[in-house]
Structure formats: C-alpha cells, structure tokens
CSV table of C-alpha atoms and ligand atoms in Angstrom, one decimal:
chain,number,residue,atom,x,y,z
I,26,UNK,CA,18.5,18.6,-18.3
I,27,UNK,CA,15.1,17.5,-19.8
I,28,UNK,CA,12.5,18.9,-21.4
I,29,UNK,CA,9.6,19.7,-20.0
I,30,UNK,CA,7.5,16.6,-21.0
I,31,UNK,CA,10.3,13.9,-20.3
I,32,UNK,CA,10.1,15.5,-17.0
I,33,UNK,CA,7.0,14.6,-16.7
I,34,UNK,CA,6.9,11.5,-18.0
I,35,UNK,CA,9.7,10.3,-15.6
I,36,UNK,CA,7.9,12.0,-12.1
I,37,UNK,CA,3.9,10.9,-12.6
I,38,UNK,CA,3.2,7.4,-11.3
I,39,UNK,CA,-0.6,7.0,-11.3
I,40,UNK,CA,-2.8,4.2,-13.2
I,41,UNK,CA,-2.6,5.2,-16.7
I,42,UNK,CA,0.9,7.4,-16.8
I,43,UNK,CA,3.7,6.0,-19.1
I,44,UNK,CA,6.3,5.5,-15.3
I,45,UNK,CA,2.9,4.1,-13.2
I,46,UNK,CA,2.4,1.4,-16.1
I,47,UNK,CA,6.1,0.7,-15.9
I,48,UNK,CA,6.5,0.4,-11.9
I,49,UNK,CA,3.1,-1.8,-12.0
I,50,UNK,CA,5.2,-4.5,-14.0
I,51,UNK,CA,7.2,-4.9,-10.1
I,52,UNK,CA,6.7,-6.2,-6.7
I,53,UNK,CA,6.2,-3.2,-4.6
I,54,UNK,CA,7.4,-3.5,-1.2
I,55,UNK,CA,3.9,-1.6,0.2
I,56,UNK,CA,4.5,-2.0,4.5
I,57,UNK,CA,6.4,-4.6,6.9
I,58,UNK,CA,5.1,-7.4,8.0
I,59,UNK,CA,4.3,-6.2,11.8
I,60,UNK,CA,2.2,-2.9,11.0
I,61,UNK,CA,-0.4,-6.1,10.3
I,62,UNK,CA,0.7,-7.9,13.9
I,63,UNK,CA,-2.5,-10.0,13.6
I,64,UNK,CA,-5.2,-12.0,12.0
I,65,UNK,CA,-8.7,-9.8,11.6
I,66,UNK,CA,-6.4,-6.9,13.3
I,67,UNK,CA,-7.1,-3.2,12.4
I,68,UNK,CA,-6.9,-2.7,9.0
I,69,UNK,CA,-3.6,-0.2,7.2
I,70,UNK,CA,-4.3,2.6,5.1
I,71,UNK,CA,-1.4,2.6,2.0
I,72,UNK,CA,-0.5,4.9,-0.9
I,73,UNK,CA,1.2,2.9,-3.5
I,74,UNK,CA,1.5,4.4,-7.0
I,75,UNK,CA,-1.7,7.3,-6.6
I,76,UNK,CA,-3.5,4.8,-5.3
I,77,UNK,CA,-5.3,4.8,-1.8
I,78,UNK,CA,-5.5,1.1,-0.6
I,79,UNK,CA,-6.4,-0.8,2.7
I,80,UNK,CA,-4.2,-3.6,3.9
I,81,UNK,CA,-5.7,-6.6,6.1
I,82,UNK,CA,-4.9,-9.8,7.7
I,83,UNK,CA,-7.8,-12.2,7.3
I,84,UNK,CA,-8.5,-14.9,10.0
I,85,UNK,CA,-6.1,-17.2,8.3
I,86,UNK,CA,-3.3,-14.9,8.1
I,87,UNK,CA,-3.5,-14.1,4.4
I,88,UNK,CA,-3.0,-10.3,3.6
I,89,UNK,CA,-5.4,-8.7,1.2
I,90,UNK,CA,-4.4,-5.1,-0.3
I,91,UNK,CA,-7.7,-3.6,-1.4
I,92,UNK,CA,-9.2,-0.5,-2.9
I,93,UNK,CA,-9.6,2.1,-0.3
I,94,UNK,CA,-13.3,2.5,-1.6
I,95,UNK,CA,-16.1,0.1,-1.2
I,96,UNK,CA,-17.7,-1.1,-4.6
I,97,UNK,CA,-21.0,-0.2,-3.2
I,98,UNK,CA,-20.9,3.1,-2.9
I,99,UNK,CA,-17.4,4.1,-1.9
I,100,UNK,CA,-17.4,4.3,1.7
I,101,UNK,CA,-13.7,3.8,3.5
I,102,UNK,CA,-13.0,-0.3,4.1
I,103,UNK,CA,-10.6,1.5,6.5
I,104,UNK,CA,-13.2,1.4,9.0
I,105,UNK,CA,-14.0,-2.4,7.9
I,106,UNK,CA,-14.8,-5.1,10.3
I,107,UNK,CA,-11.9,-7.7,9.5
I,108,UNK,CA,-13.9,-11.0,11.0
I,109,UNK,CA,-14.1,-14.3,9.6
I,110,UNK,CA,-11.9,-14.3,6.6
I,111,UNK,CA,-13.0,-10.9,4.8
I,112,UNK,CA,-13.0,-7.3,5.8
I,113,UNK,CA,-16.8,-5.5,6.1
I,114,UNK,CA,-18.0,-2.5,4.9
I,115,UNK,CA,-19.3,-0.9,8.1
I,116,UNK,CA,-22.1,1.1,6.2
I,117,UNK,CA,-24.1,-1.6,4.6
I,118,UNK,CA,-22.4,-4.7,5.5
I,119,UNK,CA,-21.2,-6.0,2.2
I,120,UNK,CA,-18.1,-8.1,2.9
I,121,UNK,CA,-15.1,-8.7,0.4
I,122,UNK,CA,-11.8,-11.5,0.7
I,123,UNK,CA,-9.0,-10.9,0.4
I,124,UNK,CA,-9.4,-11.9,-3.9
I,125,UNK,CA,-11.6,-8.7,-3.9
I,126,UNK,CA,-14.5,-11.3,-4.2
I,127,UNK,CA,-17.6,-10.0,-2.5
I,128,UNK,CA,-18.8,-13.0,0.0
I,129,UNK,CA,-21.9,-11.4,1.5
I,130,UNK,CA,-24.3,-9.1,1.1
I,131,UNK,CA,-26.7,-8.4,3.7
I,132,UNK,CA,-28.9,-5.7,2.6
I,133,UNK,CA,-29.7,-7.3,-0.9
I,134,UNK,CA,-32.6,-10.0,-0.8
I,135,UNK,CA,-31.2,-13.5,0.0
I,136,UNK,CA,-31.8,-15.4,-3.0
I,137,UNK,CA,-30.1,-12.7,-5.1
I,138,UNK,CA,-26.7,-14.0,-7.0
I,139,UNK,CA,-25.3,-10.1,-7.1
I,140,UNK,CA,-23.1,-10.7,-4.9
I,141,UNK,CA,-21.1,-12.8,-7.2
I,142,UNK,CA,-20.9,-10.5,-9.7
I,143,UNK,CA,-19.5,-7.4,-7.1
I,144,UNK,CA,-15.4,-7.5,-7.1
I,145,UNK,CA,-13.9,-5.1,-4.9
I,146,UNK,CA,-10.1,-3.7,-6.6
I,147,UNK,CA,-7.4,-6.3,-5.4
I,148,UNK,CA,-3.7,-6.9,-5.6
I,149,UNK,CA,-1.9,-9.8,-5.4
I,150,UNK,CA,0.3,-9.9,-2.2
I,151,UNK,CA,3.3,-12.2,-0.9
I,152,UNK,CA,5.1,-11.8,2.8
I,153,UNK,CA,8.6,-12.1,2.3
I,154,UNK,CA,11.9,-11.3,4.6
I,155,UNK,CA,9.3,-9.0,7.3
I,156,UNK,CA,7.7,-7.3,3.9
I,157,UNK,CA,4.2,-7.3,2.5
I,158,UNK,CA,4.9,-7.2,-1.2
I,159,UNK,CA,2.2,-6.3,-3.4
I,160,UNK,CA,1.8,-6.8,-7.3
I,161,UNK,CA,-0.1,-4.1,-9.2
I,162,UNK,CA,0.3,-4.8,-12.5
I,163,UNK,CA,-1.9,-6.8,-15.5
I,164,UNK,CA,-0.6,-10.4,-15.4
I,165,UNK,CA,-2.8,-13.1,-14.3
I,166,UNK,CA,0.0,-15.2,-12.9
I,167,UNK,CA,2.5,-12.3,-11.3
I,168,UNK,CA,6.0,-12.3,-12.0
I,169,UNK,CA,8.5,-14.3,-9.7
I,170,UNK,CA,9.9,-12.0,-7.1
I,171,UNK,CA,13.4,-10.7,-7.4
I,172,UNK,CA,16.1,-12.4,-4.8
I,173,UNK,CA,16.7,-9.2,-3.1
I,174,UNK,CA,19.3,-10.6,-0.8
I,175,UNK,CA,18.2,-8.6,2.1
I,176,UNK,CA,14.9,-9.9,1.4
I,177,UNK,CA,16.1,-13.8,1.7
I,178,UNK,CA,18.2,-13.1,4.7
I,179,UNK,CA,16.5,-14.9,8.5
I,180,UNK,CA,14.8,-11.4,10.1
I,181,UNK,CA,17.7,-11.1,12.6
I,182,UNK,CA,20.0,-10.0,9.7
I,183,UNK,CA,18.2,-7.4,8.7
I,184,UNK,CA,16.6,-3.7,9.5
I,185,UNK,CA,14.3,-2.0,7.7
I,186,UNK,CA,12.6,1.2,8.9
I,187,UNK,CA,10.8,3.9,6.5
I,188,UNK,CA,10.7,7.8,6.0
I,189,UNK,CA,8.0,9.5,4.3
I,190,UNK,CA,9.5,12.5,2.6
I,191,UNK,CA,7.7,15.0,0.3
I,192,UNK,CA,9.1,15.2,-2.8
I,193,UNK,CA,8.6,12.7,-6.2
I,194,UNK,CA,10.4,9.8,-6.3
I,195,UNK,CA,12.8,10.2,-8.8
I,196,UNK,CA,14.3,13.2,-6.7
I,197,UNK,CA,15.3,11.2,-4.0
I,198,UNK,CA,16.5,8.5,-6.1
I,199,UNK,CA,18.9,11.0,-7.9
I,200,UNK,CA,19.7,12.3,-4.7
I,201,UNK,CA,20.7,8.3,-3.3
I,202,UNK,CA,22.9,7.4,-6.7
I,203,UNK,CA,24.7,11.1,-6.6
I,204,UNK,CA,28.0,10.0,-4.4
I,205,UNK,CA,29.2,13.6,-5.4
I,206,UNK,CA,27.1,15.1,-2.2
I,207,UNK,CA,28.5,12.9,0.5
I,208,UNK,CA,31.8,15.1,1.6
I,209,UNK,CA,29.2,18.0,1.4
I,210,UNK,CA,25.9,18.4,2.2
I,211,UNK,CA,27.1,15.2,4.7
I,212,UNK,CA,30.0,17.4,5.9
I,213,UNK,CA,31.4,17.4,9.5
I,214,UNK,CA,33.5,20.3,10.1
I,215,UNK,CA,36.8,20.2,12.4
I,216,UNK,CA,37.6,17.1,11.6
I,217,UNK,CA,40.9,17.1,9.9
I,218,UNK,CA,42.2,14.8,7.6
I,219,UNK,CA,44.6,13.7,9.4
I,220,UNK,CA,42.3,12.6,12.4
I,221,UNK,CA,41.3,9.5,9.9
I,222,UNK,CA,42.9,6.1,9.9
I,223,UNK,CA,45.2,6.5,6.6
I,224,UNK,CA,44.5,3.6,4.1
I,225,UNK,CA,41.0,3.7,5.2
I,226,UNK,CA,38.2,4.0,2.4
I,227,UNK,CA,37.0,7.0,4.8
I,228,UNK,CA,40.9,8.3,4.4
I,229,UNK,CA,40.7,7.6,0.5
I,230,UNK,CA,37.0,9.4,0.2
I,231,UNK,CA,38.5,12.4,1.9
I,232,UNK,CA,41.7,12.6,0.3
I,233,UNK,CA,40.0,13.0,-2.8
I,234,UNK,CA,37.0,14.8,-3.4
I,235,UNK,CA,36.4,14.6,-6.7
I,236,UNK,CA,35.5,11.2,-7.9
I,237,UNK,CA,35.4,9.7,-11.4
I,238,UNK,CA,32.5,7.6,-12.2
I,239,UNK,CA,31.6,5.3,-14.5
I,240,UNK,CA,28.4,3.1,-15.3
I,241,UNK,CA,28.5,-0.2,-16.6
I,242,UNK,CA,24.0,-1.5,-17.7
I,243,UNK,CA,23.3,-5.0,-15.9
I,244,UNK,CA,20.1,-7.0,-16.6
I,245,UNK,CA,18.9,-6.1,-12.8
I,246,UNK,CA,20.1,-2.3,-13.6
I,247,UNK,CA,23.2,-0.8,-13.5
I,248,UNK,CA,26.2,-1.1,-11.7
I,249,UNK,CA,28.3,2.5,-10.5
I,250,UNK,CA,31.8,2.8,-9.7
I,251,UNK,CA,33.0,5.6,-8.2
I,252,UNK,CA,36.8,6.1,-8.8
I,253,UNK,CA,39.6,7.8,-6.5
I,254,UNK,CA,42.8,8.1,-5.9
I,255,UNK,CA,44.4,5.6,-3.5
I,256,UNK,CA,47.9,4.9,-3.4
I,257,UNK,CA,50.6,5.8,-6.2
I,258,UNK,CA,49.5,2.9,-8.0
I,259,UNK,CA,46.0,2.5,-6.9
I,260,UNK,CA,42.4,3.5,-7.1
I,261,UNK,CA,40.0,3.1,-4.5
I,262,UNK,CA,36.5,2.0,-5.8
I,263,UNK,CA,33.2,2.4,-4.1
I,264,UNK,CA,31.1,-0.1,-6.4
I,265,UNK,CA,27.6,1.1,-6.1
I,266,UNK,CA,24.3,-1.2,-7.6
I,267,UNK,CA,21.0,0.3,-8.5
I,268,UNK,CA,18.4,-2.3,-9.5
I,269,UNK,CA,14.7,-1.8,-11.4
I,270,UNK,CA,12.6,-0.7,-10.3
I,271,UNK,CA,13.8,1.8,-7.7
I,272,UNK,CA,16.3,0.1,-5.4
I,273,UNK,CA,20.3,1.7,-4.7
I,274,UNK,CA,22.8,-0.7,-2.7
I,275,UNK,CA,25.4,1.8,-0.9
I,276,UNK,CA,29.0,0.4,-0.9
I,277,UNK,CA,29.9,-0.4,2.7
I,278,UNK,CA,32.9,1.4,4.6
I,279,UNK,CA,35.2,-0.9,7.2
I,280,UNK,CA,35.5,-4.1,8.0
I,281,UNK,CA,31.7,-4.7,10.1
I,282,UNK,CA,30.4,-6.1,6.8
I,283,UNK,CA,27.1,-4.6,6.7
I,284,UNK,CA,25.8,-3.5,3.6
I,285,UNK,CA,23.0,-0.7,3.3
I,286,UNK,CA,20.7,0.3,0.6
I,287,UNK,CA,17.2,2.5,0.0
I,288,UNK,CA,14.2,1.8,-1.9
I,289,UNK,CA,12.2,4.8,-2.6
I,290,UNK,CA,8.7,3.5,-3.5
I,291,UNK,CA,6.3,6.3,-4.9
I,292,UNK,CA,3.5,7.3,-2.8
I,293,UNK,CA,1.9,9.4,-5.6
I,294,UNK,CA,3.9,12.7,-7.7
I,295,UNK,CA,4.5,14.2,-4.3
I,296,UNK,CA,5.4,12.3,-2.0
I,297,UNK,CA,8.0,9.0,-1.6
I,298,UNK,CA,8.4,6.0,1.0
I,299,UNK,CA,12.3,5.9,1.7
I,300,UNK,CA,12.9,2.5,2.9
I,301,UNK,CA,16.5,2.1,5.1
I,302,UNK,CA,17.9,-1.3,4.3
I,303,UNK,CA,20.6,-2.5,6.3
I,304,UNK,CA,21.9,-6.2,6.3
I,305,UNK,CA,24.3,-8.5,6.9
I,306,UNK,CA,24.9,-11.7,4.9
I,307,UNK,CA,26.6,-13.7,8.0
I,308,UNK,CA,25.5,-12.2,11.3
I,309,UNK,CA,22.9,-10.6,13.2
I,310,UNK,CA,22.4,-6.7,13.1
I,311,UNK,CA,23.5,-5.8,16.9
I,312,UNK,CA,21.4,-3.3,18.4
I,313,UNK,CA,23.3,-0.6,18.4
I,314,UNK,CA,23.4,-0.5,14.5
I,315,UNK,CA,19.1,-1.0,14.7
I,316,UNK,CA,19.7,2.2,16.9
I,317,UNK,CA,21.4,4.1,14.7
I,318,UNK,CA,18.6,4.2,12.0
I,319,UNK,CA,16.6,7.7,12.1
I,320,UNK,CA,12.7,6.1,12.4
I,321,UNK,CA,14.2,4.0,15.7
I,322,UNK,CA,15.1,7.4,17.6
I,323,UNK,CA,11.4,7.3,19.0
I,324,UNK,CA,9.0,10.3,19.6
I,325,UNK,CA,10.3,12.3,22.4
I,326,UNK,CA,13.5,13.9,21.6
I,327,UNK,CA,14.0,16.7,19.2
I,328,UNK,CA,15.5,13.7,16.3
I,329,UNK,CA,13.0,10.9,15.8
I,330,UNK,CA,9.8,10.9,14.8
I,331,UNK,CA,6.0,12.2,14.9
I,332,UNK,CA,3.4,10.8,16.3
I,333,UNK,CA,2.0,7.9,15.0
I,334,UNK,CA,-0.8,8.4,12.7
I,335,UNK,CA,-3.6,6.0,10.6
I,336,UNK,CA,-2.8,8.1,7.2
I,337,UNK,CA,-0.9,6.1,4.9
I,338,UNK,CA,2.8,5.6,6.1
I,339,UNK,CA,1.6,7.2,9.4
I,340,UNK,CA,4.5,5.9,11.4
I,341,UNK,CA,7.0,7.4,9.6
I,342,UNK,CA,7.2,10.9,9.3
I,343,UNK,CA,10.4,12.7,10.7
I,344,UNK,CA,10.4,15.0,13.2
I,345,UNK,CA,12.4,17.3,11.4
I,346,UNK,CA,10.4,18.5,8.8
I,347,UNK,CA,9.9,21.3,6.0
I,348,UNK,CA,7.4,22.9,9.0
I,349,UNK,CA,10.1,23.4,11.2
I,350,UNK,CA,13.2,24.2,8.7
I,351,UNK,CA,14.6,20.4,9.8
I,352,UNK,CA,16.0,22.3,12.8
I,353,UNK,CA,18.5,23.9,10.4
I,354,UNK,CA,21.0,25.9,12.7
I,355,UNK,CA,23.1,28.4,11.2
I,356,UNK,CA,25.6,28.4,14.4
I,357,UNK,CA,25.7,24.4,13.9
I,358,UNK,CA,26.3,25.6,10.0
I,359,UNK,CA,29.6,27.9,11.4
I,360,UNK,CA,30.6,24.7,13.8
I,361,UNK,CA,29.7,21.7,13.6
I,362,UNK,CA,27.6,20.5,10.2
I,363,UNK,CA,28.5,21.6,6.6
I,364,UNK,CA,24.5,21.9,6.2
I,365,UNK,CA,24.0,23.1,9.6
I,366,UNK,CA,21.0,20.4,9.6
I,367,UNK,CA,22.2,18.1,12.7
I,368,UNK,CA,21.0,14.7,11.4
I,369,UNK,CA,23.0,12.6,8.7
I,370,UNK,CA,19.5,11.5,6.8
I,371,UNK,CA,17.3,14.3,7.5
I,372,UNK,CA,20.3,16.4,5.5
I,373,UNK,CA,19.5,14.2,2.3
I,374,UNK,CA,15.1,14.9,2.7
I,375,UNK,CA,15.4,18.7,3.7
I,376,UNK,CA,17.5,19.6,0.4
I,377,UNK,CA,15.5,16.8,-1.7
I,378,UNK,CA,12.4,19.0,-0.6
I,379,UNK,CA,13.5,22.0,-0.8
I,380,UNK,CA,13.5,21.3,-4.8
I,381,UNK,CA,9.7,21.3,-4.6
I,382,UNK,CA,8.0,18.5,-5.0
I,383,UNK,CA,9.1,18.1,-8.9
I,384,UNK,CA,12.0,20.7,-9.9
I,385,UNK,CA,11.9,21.7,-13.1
I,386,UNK,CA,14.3,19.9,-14.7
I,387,UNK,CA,14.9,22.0,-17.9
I,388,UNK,CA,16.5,24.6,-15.5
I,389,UNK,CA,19.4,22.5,-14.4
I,390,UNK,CA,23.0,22.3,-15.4
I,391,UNK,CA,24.5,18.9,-15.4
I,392,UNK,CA,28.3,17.9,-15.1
I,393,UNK,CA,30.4,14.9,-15.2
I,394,UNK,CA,29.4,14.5,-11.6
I,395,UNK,CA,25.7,14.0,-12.4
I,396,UNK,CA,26.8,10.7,-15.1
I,397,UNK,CA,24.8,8.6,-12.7
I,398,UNK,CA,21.6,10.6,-12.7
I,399,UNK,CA,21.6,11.3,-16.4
I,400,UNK,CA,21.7,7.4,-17.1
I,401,UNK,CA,19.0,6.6,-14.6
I,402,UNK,CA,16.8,8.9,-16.7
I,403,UNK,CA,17.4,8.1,-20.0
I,404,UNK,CA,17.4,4.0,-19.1
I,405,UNK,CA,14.3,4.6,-17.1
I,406,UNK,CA,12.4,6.6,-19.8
I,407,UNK,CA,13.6,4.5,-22.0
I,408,UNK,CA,12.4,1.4,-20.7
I,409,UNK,CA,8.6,3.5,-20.3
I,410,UNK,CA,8.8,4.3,-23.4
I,411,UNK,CA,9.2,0.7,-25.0
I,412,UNK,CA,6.6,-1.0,-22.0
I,413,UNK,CA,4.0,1.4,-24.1
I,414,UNK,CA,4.8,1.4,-27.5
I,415,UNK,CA,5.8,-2.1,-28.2
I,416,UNK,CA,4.7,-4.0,-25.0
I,417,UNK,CA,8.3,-4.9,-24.2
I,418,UNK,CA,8.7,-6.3,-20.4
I,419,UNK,CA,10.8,-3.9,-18.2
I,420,UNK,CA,14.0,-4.4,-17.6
I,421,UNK,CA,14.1,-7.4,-14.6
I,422,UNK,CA,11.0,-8.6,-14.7
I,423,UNK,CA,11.8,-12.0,-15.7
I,424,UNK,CA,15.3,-12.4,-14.6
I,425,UNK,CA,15.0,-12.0,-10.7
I,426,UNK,CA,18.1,-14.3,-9.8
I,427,UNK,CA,19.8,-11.5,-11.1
I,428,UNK,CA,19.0,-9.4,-8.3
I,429,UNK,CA,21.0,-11.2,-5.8
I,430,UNK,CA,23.7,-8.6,-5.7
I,431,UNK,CA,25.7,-6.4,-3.7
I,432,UNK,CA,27.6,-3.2,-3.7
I,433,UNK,CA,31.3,-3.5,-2.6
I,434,UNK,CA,34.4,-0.8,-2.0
I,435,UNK,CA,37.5,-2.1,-3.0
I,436,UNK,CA,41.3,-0.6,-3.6
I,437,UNK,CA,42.7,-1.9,-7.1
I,438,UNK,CA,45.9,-1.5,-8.6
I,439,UNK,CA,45.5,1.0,-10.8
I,440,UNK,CA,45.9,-1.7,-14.2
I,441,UNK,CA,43.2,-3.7,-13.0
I,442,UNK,CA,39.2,-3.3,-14.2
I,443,UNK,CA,36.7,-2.4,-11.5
I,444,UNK,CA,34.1,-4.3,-13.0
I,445,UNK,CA,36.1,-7.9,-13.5
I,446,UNK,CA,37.1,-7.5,-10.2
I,447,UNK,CA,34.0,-6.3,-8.5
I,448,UNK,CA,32.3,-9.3,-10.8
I,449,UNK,CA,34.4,-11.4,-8.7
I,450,UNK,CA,32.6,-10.3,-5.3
I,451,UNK,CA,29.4,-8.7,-5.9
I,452,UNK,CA,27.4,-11.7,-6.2
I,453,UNK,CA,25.2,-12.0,-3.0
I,454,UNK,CA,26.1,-15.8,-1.8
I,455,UNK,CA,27.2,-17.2,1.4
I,456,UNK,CA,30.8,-18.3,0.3
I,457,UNK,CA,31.1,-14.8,-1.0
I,458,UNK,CA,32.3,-12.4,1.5
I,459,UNK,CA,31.7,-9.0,1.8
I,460,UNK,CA,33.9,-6.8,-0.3
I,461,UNK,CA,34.2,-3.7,1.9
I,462,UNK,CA,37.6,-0.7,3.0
S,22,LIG,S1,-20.8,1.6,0.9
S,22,LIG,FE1,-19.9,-0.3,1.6
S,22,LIG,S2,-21.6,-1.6,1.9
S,22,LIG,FE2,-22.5,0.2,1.2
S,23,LIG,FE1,23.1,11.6,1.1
C-alpha cells in the first residue's frame, strides 16, 4: 500500500515530476534502429517521458530526436522535409540539425544572425545493438551507457519487438517482477502434473506453487530469487535481475539457453512501451523463437497486431485490446486458459489495464508474495526522493559495467546460498554459460 501522494510520486513521469527527473538521469531506449531505415527518410513521431518528439536520420546517418514543435511557432517537424543534413519546417522553412541548432532561415532577411540564436529542444542520441538510445537528462557530457548484454550482443542474437499497453509504467513493471502470477493468470488447464518432465524447473514451478522470495540490493538494482521446493534436499531457484531504471531479466527455463527480459519505458502517466528482449549469449535466435514473439504474428489473424500507424509507437499496438475485451472467452476460461484470454502476453496487458491506468494504490492489500513489488517502490522513491533533495546520482548511473548481468534458475542443495552461487553464474561474459533448468 501507499498513500496517496507516494502513489503519485512513483506513477507521473513528465519534465519537472520527482520520477521524470529521476528517469531523465538514463539512456532511454526510445525506437529500433530500422523504424529509421534511411538517411533523410520519413521522420518518427515518439512519446518518451510526456514528451512528444520527432526522430530523424540526417543525410549522414546521424539520428536527431527533437521537439515535436517548431521553435517558430509550433508547427509539427513531423511533417519536416529531412534533406541535406537537417529536417525543415514545412510552414516557413526554418531548418534545424540534428544539435537542435537552427541552420537556415528563409523567411528572415539574409543578413540577419537570428538564426544563430533559434535552438530547437534536442536530445542526445547513440545507436546501439539495433536501438536508438536517447539521453534526456541535464548533463553536458551524458553518462556512459550501461553494458546491457543484449545490447552488446551481434543483431543475430537478439530480438526485440514492442507493445504499447495503456496503463502507467510502474504497473506493468510490478506486474513483470511478480513471479506469484505465472501458474495463474498464465494457467493452462488439463494439463496434469504428471504430463511434465519430472526434475524439470517447469516440474519444480508446478509442484510448488507457492514460492518464497527474497531480494538481495545490487549497484545496477536488485537481484530476486524465487525459492521452491525441489528434491528432499534441494531448492530450485529462479534468480530474477531488475536493473535502474526500468529493465527485468526473466530466469530462463531448459536447456535452449535464451534468456528473456522487458523494459517498460514510460510513454507519459498512461501509457508504457513494453519492450520483449530475447537473447542469446552464444548463438543465433532461430526463427521460430523470432516467431513466437506477439508483435511478429502480423496483421491478419485474430492474434498480432493493428495496423500500422504514424502516432508515436504506431507499430505496436496489439490486436487484442481493452476495445475488444482481449478476446476474453469464458468457454476458453472453462477449457483451455485459466484467464480465458488465449494469448500468453496479451494475459499480462488486459489485467495490467484493467487496473486503470493508475490503481489507487492505498486500496490494496499486500502479502509476502508482493516482497518484490514493495522493494521496487520504496528503492525507487527512494532514490527520487534523494535525486531532488540532495542532488544525489541515481542509482547506476555511473557504474554501467555493472549491468552486464543475467538472470539464471538453478537447483541448490538446500545448505547452499542462492546468491553465492548465482554470483558465480550471473555475470554476462562469454566463458560464462548460461545457468538455466
Ligand atoms: S512554424 Fe516552423 S518555420 Fe514557422
Ligand atoms: Fe506475466
């Protein structure tokens, strides 16, 4: 539970709020790399933070990230001309780089200098592992970016695909570090116990439905580890990672050795980019896993996804949506699916928004299961609370090797620590393998 104004200071995001000022101190992952295919292509509408913004590739295939409105006198740069190394105001012609710094100004008498003193709102932006990265915050030289393995990996290695859900971002987030769901809002019914492998981490999820967790603070975050009962003298551990500002790393089931992982990247209050993450630290994603994400099911079947459109995160709005009840079936519900909603990531969006788009969080009762949750919150607001009253960095910021980590699932006799032995494998480095049942 919190009050009313912690709840408020942990959902708002914009320029100005306590969380914005605090998320501004991070690279934002703000689209990939091929929604701007080419140099002076069509410009991208974003929503990062509250903000509206245009993307653009200049002619030498530098990306600016720019306010949506023209310093002149606010007409949409959406509609720029991108030609010759700046994008153009179509209405009067003024033309900005991709530093913000207006180059030309057609309509003002040539020998006037007032030009030079016109600066269109610009972020610093980097390209990095298929990403376009943007930095929103105050310092003149931006941080160093955090080594996000998935991020370092050669593009093969690596999917990323987005959903736009409609709900704040924290939601989501406490709805991607709360293990306790899985078994049931993910639910598939008829399948019996005995129908999986035994001494499987599925078997060991199953067989005991009521995990222990504990939390154990990092530099990068925290680290989760999700306890059950294995063997007589064992636990099985599903080690779970969530990083500043907004990232979760999702400990990997069997043997394939891909690891998986969300970043939920606030639109504005109401509304959150849900990144998929899926890598693998020695081998190529096949295509059948690329299939398997929900934004690759295309546009045509009853799964998959809208229409593209130019709004900000146009190409990634599900299909099943809040319009249509997410194609919620209440025979599927008797049959088939626990939630009766027939699609493993739409289940997590449709109950995030049916919260609202902020629940008011002074109405809930937490339990033991929500131990995650609750330390997200208080770290986060914690770390708000000290960016504004005594200027202290976030969390991260300055440490970004110590992002190169991953989640693991492990069985441990029951003696042994999770976190000395997860230490042991949770580093992301190539002579490290995956730690995965
Ligand atoms: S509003 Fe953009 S040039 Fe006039
Ligand atoms: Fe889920």
């Amino acid at each position: 539970m919190l009050s009313q104004e912690e709840n408020e200071r942990l959902s708002q995001v914009g320029p100005g709020t306590q969380m914005g000022s605090f998320f501004r101190n991070y690279w934002i992952p703000a689209c990939l790399s091929e929604e701007l295919p080419e140099r002076d292509g069509a410009p991208v509408r974003l929503r990062l933070l509250g903000e509206d913004l245009i993307a653009f590739r200049d002619t030498t295939g530098d990306i600016g990230v720019i306010g949506q409105n023209c310093p002149h006198r606010g007409a949409s740069m959406f509609f720029g001309r991108n030609e010759e190394s700046g994008l153009r105001c179509v209405y009067h012609g003024w033309k900005f780089d991709t530093s913000g710094q207006c180059v030309d100004m057609p309509n003002e008498p040539p020998e006037s200098n007032f030009r030079s003193k016109v600066k269109a709102l610009a972020y610093p932006t980097r390209e990095r592992g298929g990403i376009i990265w943007v930095y929103m915050g105050s310092r003149v030289t931006p941080p160093v970016m955090p080594a996000l393995e998935w991020s370092l990996l050669p593009p093969e290695q690596v999917s990323l695909s987005m959903l736009v859900q409609e709900c704040n971002w924290a939601q989501a987030v406490e709805g991607g570090i709360d293990s306790s769901h899985v078994g049931f809002l993910h639910g598939k019914l008829g399948r019996t116990f005995a129908q999986i492998p035994a001494g499987t981490g599925r078997y060991y999820s199953q067989k005991d439905n009521a995990p222990r967790f504990e939390v154990m603070d990092t530099e990068y975050g925290f680290v989760i580890g999700a306890r059950r009962n294995a063997e007589e003298d064992s636990y099985y551990w599903r080690i779970s990672q969530f990083l500043y500002p907004f990232y979760s790393m999702i400990p990997p089931f069997g043997t394939a050795g891909n690891l998986s992982g969300h970043a939920w990247v606030p639109m504005d209050d109401h509304t959150v980019m849900m990144w998929e993450i899926e890598w693998n630290p020695s081998r190529a994603i096949t295509e059948e896993e690329r299939a398997r994400e929900y934004a690759n099911k295309g546009t045509e079947g009853p799964e998959g996804m809208l229409p593209p459109s130019t709004g900000p995160g146009g190409r990634w709005h599900p299909r099943l949506n809040a319009s249509n009840d997410y194609m919620l079936d209440y025979e599927l519900q008797k049959t088939s699916w626990f939630s009766g909603v027939p699609s493993t990531q739409i289940q997590d969006i449709a109950i995030q928004e049916s919260m609202g788009k902020i629940f008011d969080r002074t109405k809930e009762h937490l339990g033991t299961s929500d131990t995650a949750i609750i330390h997200f919150r208080r770290r986060w607001l914690a770390a708000a609370a000290a960016l504004e009253d005594s200027d202290t960095v976030p969390p991260g910021v300055d440490v970004p090797d110590t992002f190169s980590v991953r989640s693991a699932s492990m069985v441990l006799p029951k003696t042994e620590s999770w976190t000395a032995q997860g230490r042991r494998v949770w580093h992301a480095r190539p002579d490290v393998a995956v730690a995965s049942i």
